[in-house]
């Protein structure tokens, strides 16, 4: 019986959050169809990727220790239980090194009777470049759009941002690293349709790539990675500059990324959208054309159309995030303050309720302590603790009683 | 018919074999092109250059050579890079490099990953005096007659002295205990606070650490000496609370004849510990990270000579102001102070001006890797 691992390694911003949410919520339906999606929590594959690639991630790395080996073990167990296919998906796997890829493939049974099929979803650079900058800002980056573009257009790729961007976005290089030990017909490239197309088209392509056609899946997921406009991203960057020194990652995630970015600012859809600067379009077109030619030449299985990688033409009115309209930023800031105030009010009500519960508990405790016998015992202990002989006597009593606690 | 890529690859595999055998020839000076492939893919330029530096510094064993060649650098940074001249026709991926021109940080990422893995392998090694386990053993046998005390303030000094006293059967605490808030020059206390983070669960680099303290507009809570005194005075069951700036007086205050001075770890060694800690956090939980860094790495790094990190000129104004303000608050509040309050003030001759300047974190990492092997 053939056993197959479908390994989806990227790229970011290609609908991966939605895909992973559908797979996670439909684990049981998939299992009934002989497909394993081994995950005990939404971010199980993210943690496994962090572990495989030895990446620190705002304190999450402690939760990731051993996660890749656990995941590979669950894949082997699924095969032992009779499943024929296992799916692993996380977009940051795109940047793994050859050594890490070798370890990943070997742990999944590649070369030992298991067929590993690689899936890479790709989107045009016209959308990916601004989206990656925004993702950086949502992960506490303080650099402006211009500085970001300077770093990614530097051919040396010597900075962390430049190295990371191309590590997760340079399609031929990702396929080169991950596909080194795989035959080309085991590699599938899924293209993201151009903007304005039917929203379900991308899912149909994913469904085809992962062999999900004909399985009755619940597709009404809520998890997605919403995008922000120009003034909203600028506001977030300014917040990062002010708060990075003081706000720990554990607080940044729920307050800034979730409450402000995802739940508040992403709802402001009327503001100017982030875009690729018009002067970079010729460079992006040339680069995309070379990628398309390379992928075609290698003979991979393409689901969609490689022409999707060309991207849209330059926008008519480009809004520069480094020179935003301050009125728009101020309006976004008012929305942000409102959201924080409402959240703060909710927390105040929670605090008041908890104070009331605590006072009630204290009252009950005091009533219990108000009994005459308790008062006598307490006075005796206080008196004994005041002198060396008394403390020794108390020590003897506590040892005889068999408790290590110092309380009376 | 062999292509230029075949020739380049054969030359590269020849260089790998040369380095594996202990060679030190730089890549650009390597011309022999007659070696077969030794693996599925060539190791990265960072790994190979680190191996060459190890060969220059000593004789790494076969196991260490294997570990270096098969390593991946942890954390974010440049990916494993190709050697320049191997595949000139390559159109994708990061640009190929001359490994000798790589910055130290790239090699250090690989080296700290290896050192962290080495620390993990040494888990469960024998308990030595001063180890946390030893301290826990000692804590079970406190002396019957001892002075009640608690140390606070400078976290490097207070933790080390407390550990030594606990090992001597003198655990802190007890009703009516005296609290001694240990202090030093503000630049030294900042360096100590940074070092505690580096040997603990992590801290930013020294420049970033200073920038964060400045942005917060207040010194770290533990070295805000008047603030520490105030907090302890507000606690019940606390006796006298005072500041100790003359550490020679500390043994008398805690009821012992002598206390060994707490050794400092120089800046470059602390930076190495910080980076090893970053990699170690990928293998073990925070408590064990602190334990391994403190009980295995720190004793070794305490033997390294060099200076504490210096406050760079752009930060000196606010550090001077903070030190002066702290001295004034201490004097105005009338808190008991053992020693000269002027000790707190910042001086810029360097906290350890007599010491030799240290080597780089990379040199030290190479030294430690060779010792491990």
mmCIF file of C-alpha atoms in Angstrom, chain A residues 45-379:
data_model
loop_
_atom_site.group_PDB
_atom_site.id
_atom_site.type_symbol
_atom_site.label_atom_id
_atom_site.label_comp_id
_atom_site.label_asym_id
_atom_site.label_seq_id
_atom_site.Cartn_x
_atom_site.Cartn_y
_atom_site.Cartn_z
ATOM 1 C CA UNK A 45 2.759 22.605 12.361
ATOM 2 C CA UNK A 46 4.086 26.101 13.004
ATOM 3 C CA UNK A 47 5.736 24.892 16.217
ATOM 4 C CA UNK A 48 7.131 21.869 14.371
ATOM 5 C CA UNK A 49 8.591 24.179 11.731
ATOM 6 C CA UNK A 50 10.174 26.385 14.413
ATOM 7 C CA UNK A 51 11.723 23.300 15.979
ATOM 8 C CA UNK A 52 13.001 21.885 12.692
ATOM 9 C CA UNK A 53 14.513 25.197 11.660
ATOM 10 C CA UNK A 54 15.771 26.186 15.135
ATOM 11 C CA UNK A 55 14.010 29.526 15.019
ATOM 12 C CA UNK A 56 13.289 31.625 18.087
ATOM 13 C CA UNK A 57 9.879 33.320 17.822
ATOM 14 C CA UNK A 58 8.949 35.733 20.604
ATOM 15 C CA UNK A 59 9.138 33.132 23.377
ATOM 16 C CA UNK A 60 7.129 30.473 21.489
ATOM 17 C CA UNK A 61 10.274 28.417 20.906
ATOM 18 C CA UNK A 62 9.961 26.908 24.392
ATOM 19 C CA UNK A 63 6.669 25.339 23.303
ATOM 20 C CA UNK A 64 8.301 24.107 20.097
ATOM 21 C CA UNK A 65 10.996 21.909 21.658
ATOM 22 C CA UNK A 66 10.746 18.446 20.119
ATOM 23 C CA UNK A 67 7.680 19.416 18.060
ATOM 24 C CA UNK A 68 9.065 18.247 14.692
ATOM 25 C CA UNK A 69 9.930 14.782 15.952
ATOM 26 C CA UNK A 70 6.472 14.583 17.558
ATOM 27 C CA UNK A 71 4.855 15.511 14.251
ATOM 28 C CA UNK A 72 6.923 13.002 12.280
ATOM 29 C CA UNK A 73 6.025 10.369 14.889
ATOM 30 C CA UNK A 74 2.326 11.123 14.456
ATOM 31 C CA UNK A 75 2.690 10.735 10.681
ATOM 32 C CA UNK A 76 4.285 7.316 11.160
ATOM 33 C CA UNK A 77 1.524 6.333 13.607
ATOM 34 C CA UNK A 78 -1.113 7.436 11.108
ATOM 35 C CA UNK A 79 0.433 5.200 8.450
ATOM 36 C CA UNK A 80 0.634 2.347 10.940
ATOM 37 C CA UNK A 81 -3.069 2.857 11.630
ATOM 38 C CA UNK A 82 -3.878 2.371 7.951
ATOM 39 C CA UNK A 83 -4.019 5.924 6.623
ATOM 40 C CA UNK A 84 -2.509 6.398 3.210
ATOM 41 C CA UNK A 85 -1.867 10.138 3.130
ATOM 42 C CA UNK A 86 -0.589 12.692 5.629
ATOM 43 C CA UNK A 87 -0.577 16.471 5.174
ATOM 44 C CA UNK A 88 1.896 18.862 6.764
ATOM 45 C CA UNK A 89 1.568 22.557 6.085
ATOM 46 C CA UNK A 90 3.423 25.619 7.172
ATOM 47 C CA UNK A 91 4.657 28.514 5.130
ATOM 48 C CA UNK A 92 7.831 29.289 7.067
ATOM 49 C CA UNK A 93 9.198 25.865 6.057
ATOM 50 C CA UNK A 94 10.055 27.595 2.771
ATOM 51 C CA UNK A 95 13.222 28.993 4.283
ATOM 52 C CA UNK A 96 14.656 25.706 5.642
ATOM 53 C CA UNK A 97 18.294 24.895 4.907
ATOM 54 C CA UNK A 98 19.380 21.802 2.971
ATOM 55 C CA UNK A 99 20.514 20.119 6.199
ATOM 56 C CA UNK A 100 17.126 20.770 7.833
ATOM 57 C CA UNK A 101 15.289 19.603 4.717
ATOM 58 C CA UNK A 102 17.331 16.395 4.715
ATOM 59 C CA UNK A 103 16.367 15.804 8.333
ATOM 60 C CA UNK A 104 12.703 16.542 7.635
ATOM 61 C CA UNK A 105 12.439 14.201 4.653
ATOM 62 C CA UNK A 106 14.284 11.418 6.411
ATOM 63 C CA UNK A 107 12.098 11.692 9.548
ATOM 64 C CA UNK A 108 8.989 11.398 7.361
ATOM 65 C CA UNK A 109 10.222 8.156 5.841
ATOM 66 C CA UNK A 110 11.486 9.459 2.494
ATOM 67 C CA UNK A 111 13.656 6.740 0.962
ATOM 68 C CA UNK A 112 12.006 4.209 3.264
ATOM 69 C CA UNK A 113 8.807 3.481 1.399
ATOM 70 C CA UNK A 114 7.073 6.834 1.885
ATOM 71 C CA UNK A 115 6.507 9.121 -1.103
ATOM 72 C CA UNK A 116 7.002 12.760 -0.204
ATOM 73 C CA UNK A 117 5.153 15.188 -2.478
ATOM 74 C CA UNK A 118 6.010 18.848 -2.210
ATOM 75 C CA UNK A 119 3.359 21.563 -2.547
ATOM 76 C CA UNK A 120 4.371 25.198 -2.959
ATOM 77 C CA UNK A 121 1.679 27.856 -3.267
ATOM 78 C CA UNK A 122 2.921 31.038 -4.921
ATOM 79 C CA UNK A 123 1.627 34.552 -5.494
ATOM 80 C CA UNK A 124 2.867 37.405 -7.630
ATOM 81 C CA UNK A 125 5.557 39.672 -6.166
ATOM 82 C CA UNK A 126 3.435 42.746 -6.887
ATOM 83 C CA UNK A 127 1.281 41.665 -3.940
ATOM 84 C CA UNK A 128 3.886 39.727 -1.966
ATOM 85 C CA UNK A 129 6.337 42.597 -1.452
ATOM 86 C CA UNK A 130 3.944 45.025 0.306
ATOM 87 C CA UNK A 131 2.328 42.096 2.139
ATOM 88 C CA UNK A 132 5.697 40.969 3.543
ATOM 89 C CA UNK A 133 6.487 44.496 4.771
ATOM 90 C CA UNK A 134 3.111 44.633 6.477
ATOM 91 C CA UNK A 135 3.742 41.228 8.048
ATOM 92 C CA UNK A 136 7.066 42.523 9.356
ATOM 93 C CA UNK A 137 5.316 45.537 10.891
ATOM 94 C CA UNK A 138 2.772 43.217 12.503
ATOM 95 C CA UNK A 139 5.750 41.407 14.016
ATOM 96 C CA UNK A 140 7.116 44.578 15.657
ATOM 97 C CA UNK A 141 9.301 45.891 12.811
ATOM 98 C CA UNK A 142 9.978 49.606 12.960
ATOM 99 C CA UNK A 143 11.488 50.135 9.530
ATOM 100 C CA UNK A 144 9.694 52.168 6.878
ATOM 101 C CA UNK A 145 8.549 50.832 3.537
ATOM 102 C CA UNK A 146 11.410 52.524 1.698
ATOM 103 C CA UNK A 147 14.008 50.979 4.015
ATOM 104 C CA UNK A 148 12.357 47.583 3.594
ATOM 105 C CA UNK A 149 12.438 47.906 -0.199
ATOM 106 C CA UNK A 150 16.099 48.959 -0.071
ATOM 107 C CA UNK A 151 16.922 45.810 1.877
ATOM 108 C CA UNK A 152 15.085 43.398 -0.381
ATOM 109 C CA UNK A 153 16.403 44.971 -3.577
ATOM 110 C CA UNK A 154 19.998 44.759 -2.333
ATOM 111 C CA UNK A 155 21.478 41.818 -4.296
ATOM 112 C CA UNK A 156 23.703 40.893 -1.335
ATOM 113 C CA UNK A 157 20.671 40.036 0.829
ATOM 114 C CA UNK A 158 22.966 40.581 3.779
ATOM 115 C CA UNK A 159 20.344 41.823 6.250
ATOM 116 C CA UNK A 160 17.971 39.664 8.268
ATOM 117 C CA UNK A 161 14.983 41.097 6.454
ATOM 118 C CA UNK A 162 16.501 40.623 3.008
ATOM 119 C CA UNK A 163 17.633 37.078 3.790
ATOM 120 C CA UNK A 164 14.243 36.123 5.237
ATOM 121 C CA UNK A 165 12.233 37.702 2.410
ATOM 122 C CA UNK A 166 14.033 35.824 -0.348
ATOM 123 C CA UNK A 167 14.257 32.680 1.763
ATOM 124 C CA UNK A 168 10.454 32.443 1.838
ATOM 125 C CA UNK A 169 9.658 34.093 -1.512
ATOM 126 C CA UNK A 170 12.214 33.141 -4.154
ATOM 127 C CA UNK A 171 10.239 30.362 -5.799
ATOM 128 C CA UNK A 172 12.998 28.690 -7.904
ATOM 129 C CA UNK A 173 15.406 28.637 -4.932
ATOM 130 C CA UNK A 174 12.792 27.172 -2.553
ATOM 131 C CA UNK A 175 11.991 24.472 -5.119
ATOM 132 C CA UNK A 176 15.704 23.875 -5.641
ATOM 133 C CA UNK A 177 16.337 23.323 -1.916
ATOM 134 C CA UNK A 178 13.200 21.325 -1.124
ATOM 135 C CA UNK A 179 13.095 19.466 -4.406
ATOM 136 C CA UNK A 180 16.705 18.353 -4.455
ATOM 137 C CA UNK A 181 15.886 14.740 -3.616
ATOM 138 C CA UNK A 182 12.396 14.607 -5.164
ATOM 139 C CA UNK A 183 11.392 13.803 -8.741
ATOM 140 C CA UNK A 184 9.802 16.799 -10.551
ATOM 141 C CA UNK A 185 6.447 15.007 -10.858
ATOM 142 C CA UNK A 186 6.285 14.891 -7.048
ATOM 143 C CA UNK A 187 6.409 18.672 -6.898
ATOM 144 C CA UNK A 188 3.256 20.752 -7.302
ATOM 145 C CA UNK A 189 3.171 24.503 -7.726
ATOM 146 C CA UNK A 190 -0.189 26.084 -6.869
ATOM 147 C CA UNK A 191 -0.641 29.636 -8.147
ATOM 148 C CA UNK A 192 -2.835 32.181 -6.373
ATOM 149 C CA UNK A 193 -5.339 33.687 -8.833
ATOM 150 C CA UNK A 194 -5.056 37.396 -9.650
ATOM 151 C CA UNK A 195 -7.052 39.887 -7.577
ATOM 152 C CA UNK A 196 -10.719 40.211 -8.468
ATOM 153 C CA UNK A 197 -11.222 36.548 -9.382
ATOM 154 C CA UNK A 198 -13.738 34.169 -7.844
ATOM 155 C CA UNK A 199 -12.842 33.750 -4.152
ATOM 156 C CA UNK A 200 -13.349 29.967 -4.210
ATOM 157 C CA UNK A 201 -10.885 29.452 -7.079
ATOM 158 C CA UNK A 202 -7.834 29.258 -4.807
ATOM 159 C CA UNK A 203 -9.543 26.680 -2.615
ATOM 160 C CA UNK A 204 -10.347 24.576 -5.682
ATOM 161 C CA UNK A 205 -6.652 24.597 -6.584
ATOM 162 C CA UNK A 206 -5.630 23.624 -3.050
ATOM 163 C CA UNK A 207 -8.285 20.926 -3.050
ATOM 164 C CA UNK A 208 -6.862 19.479 -6.254
ATOM 165 C CA UNK A 209 -3.270 19.646 -4.982
ATOM 166 C CA UNK A 210 -4.093 17.890 -1.703
ATOM 167 C CA UNK A 211 -6.538 15.374 -3.209
ATOM 168 C CA UNK A 212 -9.493 16.727 -1.247
ATOM 169 C CA UNK A 213 -12.012 16.795 -4.089
ATOM 170 C CA UNK A 214 -15.115 14.804 -3.207
ATOM 171 C CA UNK A 215 -14.593 15.028 0.579
ATOM 172 C CA UNK A 216 -17.380 16.866 2.378
ATOM 173 C CA UNK A 217 -15.409 19.535 4.239
ATOM 174 C CA UNK A 218 -16.686 22.452 6.303
ATOM 175 C CA UNK A 219 -15.134 25.455 4.551
ATOM 176 C CA UNK A 220 -16.700 28.193 6.704
ATOM 177 C CA UNK A 221 -13.562 28.998 8.633
ATOM 178 C CA UNK A 222 -12.895 32.224 10.498
ATOM 179 C CA UNK A 223 -9.116 32.231 10.643
ATOM 180 C CA UNK A 224 -7.449 34.408 8.112
ATOM 181 C CA UNK A 225 -4.662 36.923 8.073
ATOM 182 C CA UNK A 226 -6.368 40.231 7.254
ATOM 183 C CA UNK A 227 -4.456 43.003 5.549
ATOM 184 C CA UNK A 228 -4.162 46.627 6.574
ATOM 185 C CA UNK A 229 -4.222 49.838 4.575
ATOM 186 C CA UNK A 230 -1.501 52.465 4.281
ATOM 187 C CA UNK A 231 -2.448 54.721 7.256
ATOM 188 C CA UNK A 232 -3.172 51.698 9.465
ATOM 189 C CA UNK A 233 0.212 50.108 8.774
ATOM 190 C CA UNK A 234 1.918 53.452 9.371
ATOM 191 C CA UNK A 235 0.111 53.788 12.688
ATOM 192 C CA UNK A 236 1.178 50.295 13.713
ATOM 193 C CA UNK A 237 4.787 51.047 12.841
ATOM 194 C CA UNK A 238 4.686 54.204 14.979
ATOM 195 C CA UNK A 239 3.185 52.205 17.839
ATOM 196 C CA UNK A 240 6.055 49.706 17.490
ATOM 197 C CA UNK A 241 8.591 52.497 17.723
ATOM 198 C CA UNK A 242 7.039 53.761 20.947
ATOM 199 C CA UNK A 243 6.253 50.479 22.675
ATOM 200 C CA UNK A 244 8.881 47.947 21.626
ATOM 201 C CA UNK A 245 11.141 48.810 24.564
ATOM 202 C CA UNK A 246 8.424 48.175 27.117
ATOM 203 C CA UNK A 247 5.799 45.800 25.791
ATOM 204 C CA UNK A 248 6.770 42.114 26.144
ATOM 205 C CA UNK A 249 5.965 39.740 23.245
ATOM 206 C CA UNK A 250 3.313 37.968 25.317
ATOM 207 C CA UNK A 251 1.391 41.270 25.612
ATOM 208 C CA UNK A 252 2.153 42.502 22.093
ATOM 209 C CA UNK A 253 0.468 39.516 20.465
ATOM 210 C CA UNK A 254 -3.002 39.927 22.043
ATOM 211 C CA UNK A 255 -3.022 43.718 22.332
ATOM 212 C CA UNK A 256 -1.306 45.032 19.208
ATOM 213 C CA UNK A 257 -1.452 42.243 16.646
ATOM 214 C CA UNK A 258 -4.851 40.817 17.585
ATOM 215 C CA UNK A 259 -6.872 43.651 19.136
ATOM 216 C CA UNK A 260 -5.483 46.578 17.155
ATOM 217 C CA UNK A 261 -4.297 45.110 13.842
ATOM 218 C CA UNK A 262 -6.583 42.166 13.204
ATOM 219 C CA UNK A 263 -9.781 43.122 15.044
ATOM 220 C CA UNK A 264 -9.780 46.897 14.613
ATOM 221 C CA UNK A 265 -7.534 48.377 11.920
ATOM 222 C CA UNK A 266 -8.137 45.639 9.337
ATOM 223 C CA UNK A 267 -11.827 46.634 9.315
ATOM 224 C CA UNK A 268 -10.944 50.038 7.884
ATOM 225 C CA UNK A 269 -11.191 48.922 4.285
ATOM 226 C CA UNK A 270 -11.838 52.339 2.717
ATOM 227 C CA UNK A 271 -8.289 53.616 3.264
ATOM 228 C CA UNK A 272 -5.625 53.468 0.504
ATOM 229 C CA UNK A 273 -4.176 49.972 0.093
ATOM 230 C CA UNK A 274 -0.500 49.117 0.239
ATOM 231 C CA UNK A 275 1.009 48.621 -3.196
ATOM 232 C CA UNK A 276 4.273 48.112 -4.995
ATOM 233 C CA UNK A 277 5.860 51.462 -5.927
ATOM 234 C CA UNK A 278 5.442 52.026 -9.700
ATOM 235 C CA UNK A 279 9.205 52.430 -10.246
ATOM 236 C CA UNK A 280 9.803 48.853 -9.019
ATOM 237 C CA UNK A 281 7.378 47.266 -11.466
ATOM 238 C CA UNK A 282 9.901 46.774 -14.324
ATOM 239 C CA UNK A 283 12.332 45.003 -11.953
ATOM 240 C CA UNK A 284 9.547 42.801 -10.569
ATOM 241 C CA UNK A 285 8.307 41.964 -14.070
ATOM 242 C CA UNK A 286 11.768 40.869 -15.153
ATOM 243 C CA UNK A 287 12.253 38.780 -12.039
ATOM 244 C CA UNK A 288 8.832 37.150 -12.322
ATOM 245 C CA UNK A 289 9.444 36.284 -15.968
ATOM 246 C CA UNK A 290 12.690 34.514 -15.041
ATOM 247 C CA UNK A 291 10.891 32.539 -12.320
ATOM 248 C CA UNK A 292 8.089 31.517 -14.668
ATOM 249 C CA UNK A 293 10.594 30.352 -17.289
ATOM 250 C CA UNK A 294 12.545 28.378 -14.693
ATOM 251 C CA UNK A 295 9.483 26.627 -13.214
ATOM 252 C CA UNK A 296 8.244 25.762 -16.711
ATOM 253 C CA UNK A 297 11.636 24.362 -17.684
ATOM 254 C CA UNK A 298 11.843 22.114 -14.631
ATOM 255 C CA UNK A 299 8.625 20.306 -15.506
ATOM 256 C CA UNK A 300 6.776 20.611 -12.211
ATOM 257 C CA UNK A 301 3.048 19.960 -11.961
ATOM 258 C CA UNK A 302 1.473 23.433 -12.015
ATOM 259 C CA UNK A 303 -2.038 23.817 -10.622
ATOM 260 C CA UNK A 304 -3.382 27.140 -11.836
ATOM 261 C CA UNK A 305 -1.558 29.337 -14.293
ATOM 262 C CA UNK A 306 2.054 30.475 -14.068
ATOM 263 C CA UNK A 307 0.840 33.684 -15.742
ATOM 264 C CA UNK A 308 -0.700 34.511 -12.330
ATOM 265 C CA UNK A 309 2.836 35.301 -11.176
ATOM 266 C CA UNK A 310 3.047 38.312 -13.485
ATOM 267 C CA UNK A 311 0.930 40.475 -11.192
ATOM 268 C CA UNK A 312 -1.239 43.511 -11.768
ATOM 269 C CA UNK A 313 0.021 46.684 -13.491
ATOM 270 C CA UNK A 314 1.032 49.698 -11.358
ATOM 271 C CA UNK A 315 -1.770 51.364 -9.402
ATOM 272 C CA UNK A 316 -3.062 54.661 -10.749
ATOM 273 C CA UNK A 317 -2.660 56.534 -7.459
ATOM 274 C CA UNK A 318 0.216 55.216 -5.385
ATOM 275 C CA UNK A 319 -0.005 55.971 -1.637
ATOM 276 C CA UNK A 320 3.447 56.028 -0.071
ATOM 277 C CA UNK A 321 3.316 54.629 3.499
ATOM 278 C CA UNK A 322 6.416 56.655 4.385
ATOM 279 C CA UNK A 323 4.568 59.857 3.481
ATOM 280 C CA UNK A 324 1.038 59.116 4.647
ATOM 281 C CA UNK A 325 -1.825 61.560 4.889
ATOM 282 C CA UNK A 326 -1.703 62.491 8.562
ATOM 283 C CA UNK A 327 -5.477 62.974 8.746
ATOM 284 C CA UNK A 328 -5.947 59.365 7.700
ATOM 285 C CA UNK A 329 -3.395 58.157 10.257
ATOM 286 C CA UNK A 330 -5.123 60.252 12.928
ATOM 287 C CA UNK A 331 -8.497 58.748 12.015
ATOM 288 C CA UNK A 332 -7.021 55.250 12.308
ATOM 289 C CA UNK A 333 -5.498 56.243 15.663
ATOM 290 C CA UNK A 334 -8.920 57.375 16.946
ATOM 291 C CA UNK A 335 -10.350 53.984 16.024
ATOM 292 C CA UNK A 336 -7.423 52.306 17.779
ATOM 293 C CA UNK A 337 -7.896 54.399 20.933
ATOM 294 C CA UNK A 338 -11.603 53.623 20.916
ATOM 295 C CA UNK A 339 -10.910 49.901 20.675
ATOM 296 C CA UNK A 340 -8.408 50.104 23.526
ATOM 297 C CA UNK A 341 -10.837 52.109 25.680
ATOM 298 C CA UNK A 342 -13.627 49.627 25.112
ATOM 299 C CA UNK A 343 -11.301 46.751 25.911
ATOM 300 C CA UNK A 344 -10.059 48.576 28.979
ATOM 301 C CA UNK A 345 -13.648 49.148 30.118
ATOM 302 C CA UNK A 346 -14.331 45.439 29.721
ATOM 303 C CA UNK A 347 -11.254 44.620 31.783
ATOM 304 C CA UNK A 348 -12.296 47.150 34.463
ATOM 305 C CA UNK A 349 -15.653 45.449 34.762
ATOM 306 C CA UNK A 350 -13.877 42.103 35.020
ATOM 307 C CA UNK A 351 -11.592 43.522 37.719
ATOM 308 C CA UNK A 352 -14.529 44.947 39.678
ATOM 309 C CA UNK A 353 -16.324 41.626 39.509
ATOM 310 C CA UNK A 354 -13.209 39.769 40.678
ATOM 311 C CA UNK A 355 -12.669 42.293 43.517
ATOM 312 C CA UNK A 356 -16.246 41.682 44.650
ATOM 313 C CA UNK A 357 -15.694 37.915 44.560
ATOM 314 C CA UNK A 358 -12.414 38.296 46.449
ATOM 315 C CA UNK A 359 -14.058 40.500 49.113
ATOM 316 C CA UNK A 360 -16.766 37.912 49.536
ATOM 317 C CA UNK A 361 -14.167 35.152 49.933
ATOM 318 C CA UNK A 362 -12.202 37.250 52.425
ATOM 319 C CA UNK A 363 -15.347 37.902 54.403
ATOM 320 C CA UNK A 364 -16.048 34.207 54.592
ATOM 321 C CA UNK A 365 -12.453 33.580 55.707
ATOM 322 C CA UNK A 366 -12.651 36.266 58.383
ATOM 323 C CA UNK A 367 -15.868 34.803 59.705
ATOM 324 C CA UNK A 368 -14.145 31.450 59.942
ATOM 325 C CA UNK A 369 -11.185 33.043 61.753
ATOM 326 C CA UNK A 370 -13.397 34.931 64.165
ATOM 327 C CA UNK A 371 -14.127 31.838 66.268
ATOM 328 C CA UNK A 372 -12.807 32.042 69.874
ATOM 329 C CA UNK A 373 -10.670 28.897 69.565
ATOM 330 C CA UNK A 374 -8.903 30.235 66.449
ATOM 331 C CA UNK A 375 -8.165 33.538 68.224
ATOM 332 C CA UNK A 376 -6.625 31.760 71.173
ATOM 333 C CA UNK A 377 -4.424 29.560 68.989
ATOM 334 C CA UNK A 378 -3.305 32.517 66.875
ATOM 335 C CA UNK A 379 -2.388 34.627 69.938
#
